[in-house]
CSV table of N, CA and C in Angstrom, one decimal:
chain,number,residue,atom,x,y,z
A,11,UNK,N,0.8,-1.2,0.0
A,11,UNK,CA,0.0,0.0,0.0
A,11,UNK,C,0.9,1.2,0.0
A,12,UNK,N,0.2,2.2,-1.1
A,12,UNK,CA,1.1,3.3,-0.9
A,12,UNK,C,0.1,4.4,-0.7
A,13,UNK,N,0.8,5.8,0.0
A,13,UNK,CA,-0.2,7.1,-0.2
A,13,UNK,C,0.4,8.0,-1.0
A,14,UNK,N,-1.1,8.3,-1.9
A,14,UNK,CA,-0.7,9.2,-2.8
A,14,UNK,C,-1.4,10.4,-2.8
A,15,UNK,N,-0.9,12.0,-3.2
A,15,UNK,CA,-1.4,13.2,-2.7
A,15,UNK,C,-1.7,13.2,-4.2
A,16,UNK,N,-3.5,14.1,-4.1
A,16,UNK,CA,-3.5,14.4,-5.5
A,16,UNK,C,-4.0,16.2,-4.8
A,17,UNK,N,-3.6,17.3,-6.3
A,17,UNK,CA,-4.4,18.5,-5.8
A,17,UNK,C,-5.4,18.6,-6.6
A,18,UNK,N,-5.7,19.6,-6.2
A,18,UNK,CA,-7.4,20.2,-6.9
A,18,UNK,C,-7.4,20.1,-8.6
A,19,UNK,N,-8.2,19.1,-9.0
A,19,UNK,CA,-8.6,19.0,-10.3
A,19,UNK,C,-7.5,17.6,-10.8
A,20,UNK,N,-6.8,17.3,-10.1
A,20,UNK,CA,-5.9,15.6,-10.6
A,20,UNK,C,-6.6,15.1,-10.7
A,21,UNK,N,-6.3,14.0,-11.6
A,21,UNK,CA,-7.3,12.5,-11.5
A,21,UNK,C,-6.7,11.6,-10.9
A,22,UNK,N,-7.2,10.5,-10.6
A,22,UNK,CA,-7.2,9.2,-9.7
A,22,UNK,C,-7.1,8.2,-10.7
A,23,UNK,N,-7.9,8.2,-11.3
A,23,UNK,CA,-8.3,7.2,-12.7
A,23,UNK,C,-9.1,7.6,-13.3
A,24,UNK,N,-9.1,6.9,-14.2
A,24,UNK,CA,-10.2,7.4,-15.7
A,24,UNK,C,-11.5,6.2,-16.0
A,25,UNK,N,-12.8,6.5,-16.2
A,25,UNK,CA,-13.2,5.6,-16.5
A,25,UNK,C,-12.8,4.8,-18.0
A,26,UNK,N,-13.4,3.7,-17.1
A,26,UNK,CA,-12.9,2.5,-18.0
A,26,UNK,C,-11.8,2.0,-17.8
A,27,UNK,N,-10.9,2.4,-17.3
A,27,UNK,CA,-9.6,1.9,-16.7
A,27,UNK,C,-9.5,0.6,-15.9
A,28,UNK,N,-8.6,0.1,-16.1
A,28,UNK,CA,-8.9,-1.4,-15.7
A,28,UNK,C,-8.7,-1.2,-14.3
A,29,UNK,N,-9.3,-2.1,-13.2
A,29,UNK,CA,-9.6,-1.6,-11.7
A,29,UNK,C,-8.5,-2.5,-11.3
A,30,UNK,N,-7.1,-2.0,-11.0
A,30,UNK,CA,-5.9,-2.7,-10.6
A,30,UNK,C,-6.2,-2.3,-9.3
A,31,UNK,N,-6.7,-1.3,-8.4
A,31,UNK,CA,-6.7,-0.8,-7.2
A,31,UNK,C,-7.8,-0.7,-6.4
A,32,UNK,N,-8.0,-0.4,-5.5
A,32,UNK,CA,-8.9,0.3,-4.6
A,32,UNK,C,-8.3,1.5,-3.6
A,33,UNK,N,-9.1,2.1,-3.4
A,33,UNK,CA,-8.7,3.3,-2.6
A,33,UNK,C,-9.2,3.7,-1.6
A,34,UNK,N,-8.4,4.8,-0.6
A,34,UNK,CA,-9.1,5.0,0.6
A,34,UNK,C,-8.6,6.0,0.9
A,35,UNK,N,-9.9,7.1,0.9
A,35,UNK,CA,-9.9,8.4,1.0
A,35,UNK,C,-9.3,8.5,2.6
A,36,UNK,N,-8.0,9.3,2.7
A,36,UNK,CA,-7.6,9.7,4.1
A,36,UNK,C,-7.9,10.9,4.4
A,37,UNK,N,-7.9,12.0,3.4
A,37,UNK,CA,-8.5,13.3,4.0
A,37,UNK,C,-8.7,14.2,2.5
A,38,UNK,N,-9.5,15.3,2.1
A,38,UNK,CA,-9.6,15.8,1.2
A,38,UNK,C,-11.0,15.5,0.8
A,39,UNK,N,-11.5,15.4,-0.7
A,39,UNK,CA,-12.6,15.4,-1.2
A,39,UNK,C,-12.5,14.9,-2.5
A,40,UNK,N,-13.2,14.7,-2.8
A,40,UNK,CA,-13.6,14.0,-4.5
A,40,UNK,C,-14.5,13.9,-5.2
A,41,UNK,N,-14.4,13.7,-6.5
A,41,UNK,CA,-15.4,13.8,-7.3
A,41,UNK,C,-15.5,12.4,-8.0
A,42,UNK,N,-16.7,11.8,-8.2
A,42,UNK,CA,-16.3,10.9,-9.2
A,42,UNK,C,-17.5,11.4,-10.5
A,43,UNK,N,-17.1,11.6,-12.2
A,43,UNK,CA,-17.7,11.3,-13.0
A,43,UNK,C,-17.6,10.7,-14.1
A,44,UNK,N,-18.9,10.5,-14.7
A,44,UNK,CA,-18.9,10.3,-16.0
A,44,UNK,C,-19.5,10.7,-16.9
A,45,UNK,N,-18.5,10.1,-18.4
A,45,UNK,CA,-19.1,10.8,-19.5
A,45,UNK,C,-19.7,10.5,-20.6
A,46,UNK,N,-21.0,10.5,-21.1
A,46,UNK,CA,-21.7,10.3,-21.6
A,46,UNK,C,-21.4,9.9,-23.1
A,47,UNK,N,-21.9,9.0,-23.7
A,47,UNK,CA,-21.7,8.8,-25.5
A,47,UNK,C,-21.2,10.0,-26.2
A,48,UNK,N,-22.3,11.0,-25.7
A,48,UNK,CA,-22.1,12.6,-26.8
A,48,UNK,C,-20.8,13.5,-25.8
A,49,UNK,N,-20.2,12.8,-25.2
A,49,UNK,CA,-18.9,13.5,-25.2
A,49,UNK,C,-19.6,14.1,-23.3
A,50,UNK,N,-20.3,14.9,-23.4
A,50,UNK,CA,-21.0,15.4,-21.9
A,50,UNK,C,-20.7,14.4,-20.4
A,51,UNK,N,-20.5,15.3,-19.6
A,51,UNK,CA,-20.0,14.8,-18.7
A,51,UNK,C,-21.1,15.3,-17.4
A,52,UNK,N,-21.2,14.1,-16.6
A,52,UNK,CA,-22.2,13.9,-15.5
A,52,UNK,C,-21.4,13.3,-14.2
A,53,UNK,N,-21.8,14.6,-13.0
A,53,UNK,CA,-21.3,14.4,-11.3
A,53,UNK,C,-21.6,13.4,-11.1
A,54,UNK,N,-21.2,12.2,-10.8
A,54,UNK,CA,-22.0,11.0,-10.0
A,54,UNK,C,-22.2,11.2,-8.8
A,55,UNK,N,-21.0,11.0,-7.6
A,55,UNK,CA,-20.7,11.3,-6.6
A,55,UNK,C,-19.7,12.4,-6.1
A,56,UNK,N,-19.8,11.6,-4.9
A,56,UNK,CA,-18.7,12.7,-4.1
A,56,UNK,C,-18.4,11.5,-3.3
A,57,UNK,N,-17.1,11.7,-3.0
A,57,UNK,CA,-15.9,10.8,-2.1
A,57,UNK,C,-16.0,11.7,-0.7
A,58,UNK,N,-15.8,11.1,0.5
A,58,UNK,CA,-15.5,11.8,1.7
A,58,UNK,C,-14.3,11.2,2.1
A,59,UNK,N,-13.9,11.9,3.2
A,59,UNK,CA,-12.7,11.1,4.1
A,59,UNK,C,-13.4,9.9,4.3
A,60,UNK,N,-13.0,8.7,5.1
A,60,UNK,CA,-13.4,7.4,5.5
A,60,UNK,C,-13.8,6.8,4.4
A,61,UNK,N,-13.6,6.8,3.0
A,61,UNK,CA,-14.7,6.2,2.5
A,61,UNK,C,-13.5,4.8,1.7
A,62,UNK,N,-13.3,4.1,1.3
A,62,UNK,CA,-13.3,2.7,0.6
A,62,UNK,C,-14.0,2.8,-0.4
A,63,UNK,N,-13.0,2.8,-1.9
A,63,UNK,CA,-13.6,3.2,-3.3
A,63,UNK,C,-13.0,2.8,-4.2
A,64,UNK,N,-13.6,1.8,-5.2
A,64,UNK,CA,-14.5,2.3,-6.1
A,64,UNK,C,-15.8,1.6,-5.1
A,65,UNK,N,-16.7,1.8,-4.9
A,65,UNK,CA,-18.0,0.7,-4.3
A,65,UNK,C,-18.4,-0.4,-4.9
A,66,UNK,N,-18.6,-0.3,-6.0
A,66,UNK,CA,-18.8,-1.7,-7.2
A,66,UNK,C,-17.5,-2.3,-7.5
A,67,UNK,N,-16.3,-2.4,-6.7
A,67,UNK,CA,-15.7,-3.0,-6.6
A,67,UNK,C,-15.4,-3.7,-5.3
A,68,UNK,N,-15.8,-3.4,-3.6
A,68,UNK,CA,-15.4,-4.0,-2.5
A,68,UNK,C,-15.1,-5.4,-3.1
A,69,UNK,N,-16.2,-6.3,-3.1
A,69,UNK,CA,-16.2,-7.5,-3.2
A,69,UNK,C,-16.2,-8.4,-4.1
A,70,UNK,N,-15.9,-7.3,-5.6
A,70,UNK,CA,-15.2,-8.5,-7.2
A,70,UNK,C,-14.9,-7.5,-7.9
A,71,UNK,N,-13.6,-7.6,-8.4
A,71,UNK,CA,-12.8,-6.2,-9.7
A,71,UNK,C,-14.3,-6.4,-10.8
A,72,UNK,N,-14.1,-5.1,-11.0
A,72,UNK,CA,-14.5,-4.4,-12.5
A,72,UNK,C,-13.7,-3.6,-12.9
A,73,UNK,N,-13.9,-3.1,-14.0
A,73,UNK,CA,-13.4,-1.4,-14.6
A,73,UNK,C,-13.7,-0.6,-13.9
A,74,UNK,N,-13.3,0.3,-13.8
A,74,UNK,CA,-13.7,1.8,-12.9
A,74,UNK,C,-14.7,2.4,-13.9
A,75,UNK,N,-15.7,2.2,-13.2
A,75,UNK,CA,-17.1,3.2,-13.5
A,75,UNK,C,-17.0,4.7,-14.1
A,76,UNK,N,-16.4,5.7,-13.2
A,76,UNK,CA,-16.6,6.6,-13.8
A,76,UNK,C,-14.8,7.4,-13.4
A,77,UNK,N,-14.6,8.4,-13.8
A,77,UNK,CA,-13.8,8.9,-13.3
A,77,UNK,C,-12.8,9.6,-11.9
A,78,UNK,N,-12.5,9.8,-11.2
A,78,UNK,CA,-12.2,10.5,-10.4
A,78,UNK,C,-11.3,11.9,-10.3
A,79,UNK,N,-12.1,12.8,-9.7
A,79,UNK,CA,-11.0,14.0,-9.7
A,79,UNK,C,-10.9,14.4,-8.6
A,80,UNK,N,-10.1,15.2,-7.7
A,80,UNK,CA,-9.8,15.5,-6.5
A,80,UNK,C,-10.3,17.0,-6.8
A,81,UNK,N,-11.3,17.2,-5.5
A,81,UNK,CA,-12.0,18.7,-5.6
A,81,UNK,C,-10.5,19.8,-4.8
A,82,UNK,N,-10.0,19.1,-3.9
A,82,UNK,CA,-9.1,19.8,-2.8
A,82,UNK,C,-8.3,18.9,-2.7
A,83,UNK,N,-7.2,19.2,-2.2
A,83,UNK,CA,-5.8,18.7,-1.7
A,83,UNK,C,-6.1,17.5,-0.7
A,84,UNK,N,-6.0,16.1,-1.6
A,84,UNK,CA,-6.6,14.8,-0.6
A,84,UNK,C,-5.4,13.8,-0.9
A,85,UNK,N,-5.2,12.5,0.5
A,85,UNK,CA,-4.5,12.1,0.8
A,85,UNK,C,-5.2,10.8,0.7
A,86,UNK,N,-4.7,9.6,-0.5
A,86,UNK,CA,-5.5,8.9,-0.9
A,86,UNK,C,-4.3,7.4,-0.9
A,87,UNK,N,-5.0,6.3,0.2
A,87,UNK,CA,-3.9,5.3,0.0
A,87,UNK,C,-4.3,4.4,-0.7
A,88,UNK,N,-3.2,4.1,-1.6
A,88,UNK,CA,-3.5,3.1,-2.8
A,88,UNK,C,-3.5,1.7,-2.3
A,89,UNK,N,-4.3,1.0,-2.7
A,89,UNK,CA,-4.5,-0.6,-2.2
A,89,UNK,C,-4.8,-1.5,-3.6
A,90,UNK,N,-3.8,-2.7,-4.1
A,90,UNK,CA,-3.4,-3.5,-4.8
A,90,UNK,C,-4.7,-4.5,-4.7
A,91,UNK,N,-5.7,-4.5,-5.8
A,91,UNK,CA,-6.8,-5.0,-5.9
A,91,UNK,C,-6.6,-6.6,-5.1
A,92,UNK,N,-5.7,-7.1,-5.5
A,92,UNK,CA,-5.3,-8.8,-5.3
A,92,UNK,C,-5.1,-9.1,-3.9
A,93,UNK,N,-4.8,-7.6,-3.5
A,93,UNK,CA,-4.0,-8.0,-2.1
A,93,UNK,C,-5.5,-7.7,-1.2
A,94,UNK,N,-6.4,-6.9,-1.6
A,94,UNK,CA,-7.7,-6.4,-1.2
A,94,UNK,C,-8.3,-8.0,-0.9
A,95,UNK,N,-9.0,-8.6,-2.4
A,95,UNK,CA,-9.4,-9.6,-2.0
A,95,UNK,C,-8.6,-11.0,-1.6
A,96,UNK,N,-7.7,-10.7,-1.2
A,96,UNK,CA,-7.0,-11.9,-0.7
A,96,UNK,C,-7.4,-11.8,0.7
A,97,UNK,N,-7.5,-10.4,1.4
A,97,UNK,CA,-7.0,-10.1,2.6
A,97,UNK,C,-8.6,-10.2,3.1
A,98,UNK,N,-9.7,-10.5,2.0
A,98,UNK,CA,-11.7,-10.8,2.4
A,98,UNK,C,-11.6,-11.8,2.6
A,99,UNK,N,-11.2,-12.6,1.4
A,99,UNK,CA,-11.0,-14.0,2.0
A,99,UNK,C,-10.5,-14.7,2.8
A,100,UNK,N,-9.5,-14.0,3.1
A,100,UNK,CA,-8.7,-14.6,4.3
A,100,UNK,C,-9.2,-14.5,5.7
A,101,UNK,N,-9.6,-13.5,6.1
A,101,UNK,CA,-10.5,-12.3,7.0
A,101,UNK,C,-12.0,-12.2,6.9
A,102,UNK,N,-13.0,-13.0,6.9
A,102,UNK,CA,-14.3,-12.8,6.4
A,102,UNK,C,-15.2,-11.8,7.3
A,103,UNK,N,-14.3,-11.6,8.6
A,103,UNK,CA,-14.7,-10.4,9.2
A,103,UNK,C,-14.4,-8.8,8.3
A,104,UNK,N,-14.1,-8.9,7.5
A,104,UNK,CA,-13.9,-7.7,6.7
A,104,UNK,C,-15.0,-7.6,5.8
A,105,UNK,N,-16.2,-8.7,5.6
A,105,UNK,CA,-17.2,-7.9,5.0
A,105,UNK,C,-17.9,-7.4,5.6
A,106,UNK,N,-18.0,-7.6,6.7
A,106,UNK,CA,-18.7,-6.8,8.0
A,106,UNK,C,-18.3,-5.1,7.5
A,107,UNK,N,-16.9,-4.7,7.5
A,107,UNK,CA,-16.5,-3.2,7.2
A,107,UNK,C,-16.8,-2.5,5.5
A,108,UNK,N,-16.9,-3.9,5.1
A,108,UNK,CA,-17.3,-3.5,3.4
A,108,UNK,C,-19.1,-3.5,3.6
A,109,UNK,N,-19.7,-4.2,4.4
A,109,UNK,CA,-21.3,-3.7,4.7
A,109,UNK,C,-21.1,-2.5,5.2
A,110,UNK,N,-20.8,-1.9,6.2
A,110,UNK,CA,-20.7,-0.4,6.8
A,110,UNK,C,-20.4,0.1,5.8
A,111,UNK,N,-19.6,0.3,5.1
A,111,UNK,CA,-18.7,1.2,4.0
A,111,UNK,C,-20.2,1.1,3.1
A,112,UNK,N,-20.9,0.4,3.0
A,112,UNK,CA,-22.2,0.0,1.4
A,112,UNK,C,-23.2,1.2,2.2
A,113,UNK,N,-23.3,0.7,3.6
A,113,UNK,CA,-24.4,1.4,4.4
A,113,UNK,C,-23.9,2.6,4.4
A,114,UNK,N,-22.9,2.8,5.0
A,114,UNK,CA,-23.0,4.5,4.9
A,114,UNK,C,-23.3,5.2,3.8
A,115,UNK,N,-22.5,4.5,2.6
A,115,UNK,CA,-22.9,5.2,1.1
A,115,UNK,C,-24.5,4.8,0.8
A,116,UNK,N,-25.3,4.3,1.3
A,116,UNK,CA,-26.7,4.3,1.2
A,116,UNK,C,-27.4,5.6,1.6
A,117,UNK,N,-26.9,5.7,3.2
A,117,UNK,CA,-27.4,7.3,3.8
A,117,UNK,C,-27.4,7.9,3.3
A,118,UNK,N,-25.9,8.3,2.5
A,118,UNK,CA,-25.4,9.3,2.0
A,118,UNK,C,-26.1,9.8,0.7
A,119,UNK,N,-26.9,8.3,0.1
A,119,UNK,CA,-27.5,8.9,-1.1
A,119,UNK,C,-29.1,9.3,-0.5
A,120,UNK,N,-29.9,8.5,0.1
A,120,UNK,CA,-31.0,9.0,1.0
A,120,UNK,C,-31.2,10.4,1.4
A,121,UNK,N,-29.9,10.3,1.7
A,121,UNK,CA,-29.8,12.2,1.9
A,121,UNK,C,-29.9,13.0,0.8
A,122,UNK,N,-29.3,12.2,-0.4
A,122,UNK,CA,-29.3,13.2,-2.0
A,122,UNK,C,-30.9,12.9,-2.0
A,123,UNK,N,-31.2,12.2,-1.6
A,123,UNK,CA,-32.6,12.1,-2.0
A,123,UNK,C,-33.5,12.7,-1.1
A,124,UNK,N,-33.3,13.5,-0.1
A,124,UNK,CA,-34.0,14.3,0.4
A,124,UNK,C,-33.8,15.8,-0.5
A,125,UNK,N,-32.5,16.0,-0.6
A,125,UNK,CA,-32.2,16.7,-1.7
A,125,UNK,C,-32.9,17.2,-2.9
A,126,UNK,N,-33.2,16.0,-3.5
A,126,UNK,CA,-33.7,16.3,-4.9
A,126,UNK,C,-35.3,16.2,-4.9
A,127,UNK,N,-35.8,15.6,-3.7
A,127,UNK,CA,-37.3,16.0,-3.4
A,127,UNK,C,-37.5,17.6,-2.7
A,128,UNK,N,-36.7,18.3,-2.3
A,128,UNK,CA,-37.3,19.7,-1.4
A,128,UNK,C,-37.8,20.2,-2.7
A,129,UNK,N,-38.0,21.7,-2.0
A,129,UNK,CA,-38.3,22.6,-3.3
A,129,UNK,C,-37.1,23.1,-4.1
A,130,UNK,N,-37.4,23.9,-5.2
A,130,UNK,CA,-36.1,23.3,-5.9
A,130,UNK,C,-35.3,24.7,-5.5
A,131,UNK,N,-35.6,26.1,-4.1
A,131,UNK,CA,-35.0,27.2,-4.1
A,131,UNK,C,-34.3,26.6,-2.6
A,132,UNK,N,-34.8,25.8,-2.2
A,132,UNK,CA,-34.1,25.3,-1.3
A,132,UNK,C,-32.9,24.2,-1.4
A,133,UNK,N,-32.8,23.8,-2.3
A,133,UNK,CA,-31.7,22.6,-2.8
A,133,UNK,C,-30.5,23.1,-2.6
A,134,UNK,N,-30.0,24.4,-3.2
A,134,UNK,CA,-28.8,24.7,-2.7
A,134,UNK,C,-27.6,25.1,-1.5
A,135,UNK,N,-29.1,25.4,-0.2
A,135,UNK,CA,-28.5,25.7,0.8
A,135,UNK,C,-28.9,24.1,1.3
A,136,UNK,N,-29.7,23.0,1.2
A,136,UNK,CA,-29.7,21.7,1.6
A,136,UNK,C,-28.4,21.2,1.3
A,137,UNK,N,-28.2,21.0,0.1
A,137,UNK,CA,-26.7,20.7,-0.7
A,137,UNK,C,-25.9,21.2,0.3
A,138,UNK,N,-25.7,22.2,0.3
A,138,UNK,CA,-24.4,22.9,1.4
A,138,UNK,C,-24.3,22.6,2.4
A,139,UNK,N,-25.6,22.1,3.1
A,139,UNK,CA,-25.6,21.4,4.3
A,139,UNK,C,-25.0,20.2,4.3
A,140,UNK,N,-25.6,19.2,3.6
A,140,UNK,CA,-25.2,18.0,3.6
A,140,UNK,C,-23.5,18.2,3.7
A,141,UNK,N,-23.3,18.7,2.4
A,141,UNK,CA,-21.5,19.0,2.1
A,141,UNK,C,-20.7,19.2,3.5
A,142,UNK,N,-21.5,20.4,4.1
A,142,UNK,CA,-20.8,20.3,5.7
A,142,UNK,C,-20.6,19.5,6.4
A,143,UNK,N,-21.5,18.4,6.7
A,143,UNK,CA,-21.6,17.6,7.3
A,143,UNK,C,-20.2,16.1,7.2
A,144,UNK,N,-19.7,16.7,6.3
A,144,UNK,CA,-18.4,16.0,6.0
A,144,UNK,C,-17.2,16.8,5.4
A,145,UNK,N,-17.6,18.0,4.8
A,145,UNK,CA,-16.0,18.2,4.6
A,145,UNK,C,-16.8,20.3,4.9
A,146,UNK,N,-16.2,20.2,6.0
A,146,UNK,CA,-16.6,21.7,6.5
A,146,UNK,C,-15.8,23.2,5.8
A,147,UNK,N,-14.7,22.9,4.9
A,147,UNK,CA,-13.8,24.1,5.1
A,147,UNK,C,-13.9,25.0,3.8
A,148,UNK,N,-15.3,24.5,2.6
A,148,UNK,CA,-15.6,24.8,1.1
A,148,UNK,C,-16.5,25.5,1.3
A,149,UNK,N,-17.4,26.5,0.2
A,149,UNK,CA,-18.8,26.3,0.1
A,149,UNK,C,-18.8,26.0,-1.1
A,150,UNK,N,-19.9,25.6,-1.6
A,150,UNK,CA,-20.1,24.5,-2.9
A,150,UNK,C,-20.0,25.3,-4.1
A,151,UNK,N,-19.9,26.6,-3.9
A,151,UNK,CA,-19.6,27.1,-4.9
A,151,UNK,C,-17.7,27.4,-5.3
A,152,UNK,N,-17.2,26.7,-4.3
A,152,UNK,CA,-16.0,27.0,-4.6
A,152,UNK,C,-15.3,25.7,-4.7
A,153,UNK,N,-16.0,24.7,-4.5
A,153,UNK,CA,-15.9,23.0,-5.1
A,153,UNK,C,-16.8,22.9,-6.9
A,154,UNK,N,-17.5,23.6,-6.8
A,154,UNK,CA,-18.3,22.5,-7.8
A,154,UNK,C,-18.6,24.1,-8.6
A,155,UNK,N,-18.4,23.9,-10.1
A,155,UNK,CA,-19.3,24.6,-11.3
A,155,UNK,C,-20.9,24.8,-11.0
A,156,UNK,N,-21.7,25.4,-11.8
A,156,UNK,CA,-23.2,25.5,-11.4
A,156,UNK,C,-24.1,24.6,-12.4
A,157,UNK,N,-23.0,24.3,-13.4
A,157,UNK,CA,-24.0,22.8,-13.4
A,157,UNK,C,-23.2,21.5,-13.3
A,158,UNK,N,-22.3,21.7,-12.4
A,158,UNK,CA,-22.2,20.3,-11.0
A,158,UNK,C,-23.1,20.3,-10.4
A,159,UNK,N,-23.6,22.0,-9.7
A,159,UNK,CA,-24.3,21.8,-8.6
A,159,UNK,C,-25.5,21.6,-9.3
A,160,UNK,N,-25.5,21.9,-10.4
A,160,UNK,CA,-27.5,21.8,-10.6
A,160,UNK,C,-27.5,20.3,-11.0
A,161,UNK,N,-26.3,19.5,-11.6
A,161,UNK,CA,-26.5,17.9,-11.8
A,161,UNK,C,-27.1,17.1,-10.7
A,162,UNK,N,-26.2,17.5,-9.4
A,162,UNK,CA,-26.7,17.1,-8.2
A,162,UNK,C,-27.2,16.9,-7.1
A,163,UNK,N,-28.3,18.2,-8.1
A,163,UNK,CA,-29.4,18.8,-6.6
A,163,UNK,C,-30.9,18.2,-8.1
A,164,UNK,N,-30.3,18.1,-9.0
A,164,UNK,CA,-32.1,18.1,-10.2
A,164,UNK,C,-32.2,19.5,-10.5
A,165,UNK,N,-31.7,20.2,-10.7
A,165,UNK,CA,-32.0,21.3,-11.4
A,165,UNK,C,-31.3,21.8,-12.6
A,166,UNK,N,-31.5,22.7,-13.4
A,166,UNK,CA,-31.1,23.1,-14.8
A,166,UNK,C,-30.1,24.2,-13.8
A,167,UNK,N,-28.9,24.4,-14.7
A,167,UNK,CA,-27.8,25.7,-14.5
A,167,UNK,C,-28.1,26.8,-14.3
A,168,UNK,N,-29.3,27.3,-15.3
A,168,UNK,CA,-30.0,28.7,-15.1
A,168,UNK,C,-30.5,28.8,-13.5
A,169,UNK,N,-31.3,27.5,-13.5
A,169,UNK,CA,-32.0,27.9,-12.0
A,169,UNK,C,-30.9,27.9,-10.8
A,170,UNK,N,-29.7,26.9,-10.8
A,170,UNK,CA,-28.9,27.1,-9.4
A,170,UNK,C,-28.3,28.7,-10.0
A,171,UNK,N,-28.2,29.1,-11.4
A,171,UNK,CA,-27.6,30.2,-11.2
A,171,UNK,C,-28.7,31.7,-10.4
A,172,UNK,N,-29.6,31.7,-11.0
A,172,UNK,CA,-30.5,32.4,-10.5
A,172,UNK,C,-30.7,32.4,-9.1
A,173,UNK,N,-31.2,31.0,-8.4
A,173,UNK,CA,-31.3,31.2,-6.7
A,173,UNK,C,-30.2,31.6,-6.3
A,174,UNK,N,-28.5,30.8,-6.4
A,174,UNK,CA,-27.5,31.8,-6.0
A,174,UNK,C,-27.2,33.3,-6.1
A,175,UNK,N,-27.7,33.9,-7.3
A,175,UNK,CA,-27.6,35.1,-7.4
A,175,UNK,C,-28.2,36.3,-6.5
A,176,UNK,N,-29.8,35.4,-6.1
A,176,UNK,CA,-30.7,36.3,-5.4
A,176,UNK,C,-30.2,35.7,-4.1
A,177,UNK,N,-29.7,35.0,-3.9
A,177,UNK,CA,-28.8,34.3,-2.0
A,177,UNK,C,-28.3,35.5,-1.8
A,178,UNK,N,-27.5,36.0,-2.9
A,178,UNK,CA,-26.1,36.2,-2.6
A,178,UNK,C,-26.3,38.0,-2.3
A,179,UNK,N,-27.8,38.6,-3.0
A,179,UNK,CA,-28.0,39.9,-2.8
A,179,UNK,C,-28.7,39.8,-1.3
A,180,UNK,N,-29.3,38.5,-0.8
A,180,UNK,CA,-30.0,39.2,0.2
A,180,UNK,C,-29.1,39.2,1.4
């Protein structure tokens, strides 16, 4: 295992890349996306500290799904796919920590999904909240473009542009 520092806007991997690794967010933030047939590119997630990733890989290699970029200066230890699942099987108490790791990224979408049901002038101070609740030191406008944020609240760019604009006067 090694650690590797990436800064704001590095990649991790690329989709479609063959999944020689897994990783584990030590501190910083992340993005994962992907990009569409017509070239367009779509937020999937967000990486926190504690997290164990790709997810569709804990417990059998695939290709990496979507891409990764580092939003901020993160500290990411590299783990050797082979040695990953040598060390489940060996250890079958370790899917117990790959269940927590599934579970928490459950919450975490439940939460997007409280998200993308509010009203839609409320989404971007919800968004901000949620974001706090794990990586406190951004506001989302200084992580993410305004149609990241409108990919990952359901809204069109005009509209997160518009409610931030009228936030920002009152």
């Amino acid at each position: 295992m090694s650690v590797q520092v990436l800064y704001r806007g590095e990649i991790l991997f690329r989709q479609e890349d063959r999944g020689d690794y897994l990783y584990y967010l030590e501190s910083g933030l992340l993005k994962v996306t992907r990009m569409k047939e017509d070239g367009s590119t779509t937020l999937l997630n967000i990486l926190v500290p504690g997290e164990t990733f790709p997810h569709h890989s804990l417990v059998s290699p695939k290709d990496y799904h979507g891409t990764v970029i580092a939003l901020a200066t993160s500290e990411i230890m590299k783990i050797p796919a082979d040695e990953w699942y040598k060390s489940i099987q060996q250890d079958p108490i370790r899917y117990r920590s790959i269940a927590q790791t599934l579970q928490s990224k459950i919450r975490m979408m439940q939460q997007r999904i409280d998200i993308l049901t509010a009203p839609p002038q409320e989404r971007p101070d919800l968004f901000h909240q949620w974001l706090q609740l794990y990586f406190q030191d951004y506001r989302i406008e200084d992580l993410f473009t305004q149609e990241e944020i409108a990919q990952f609240i359901g809204l069109s760019r005009e509209t997160v542009n518009r409610i931030l604009r009228r936030k920002g006067s009152n």
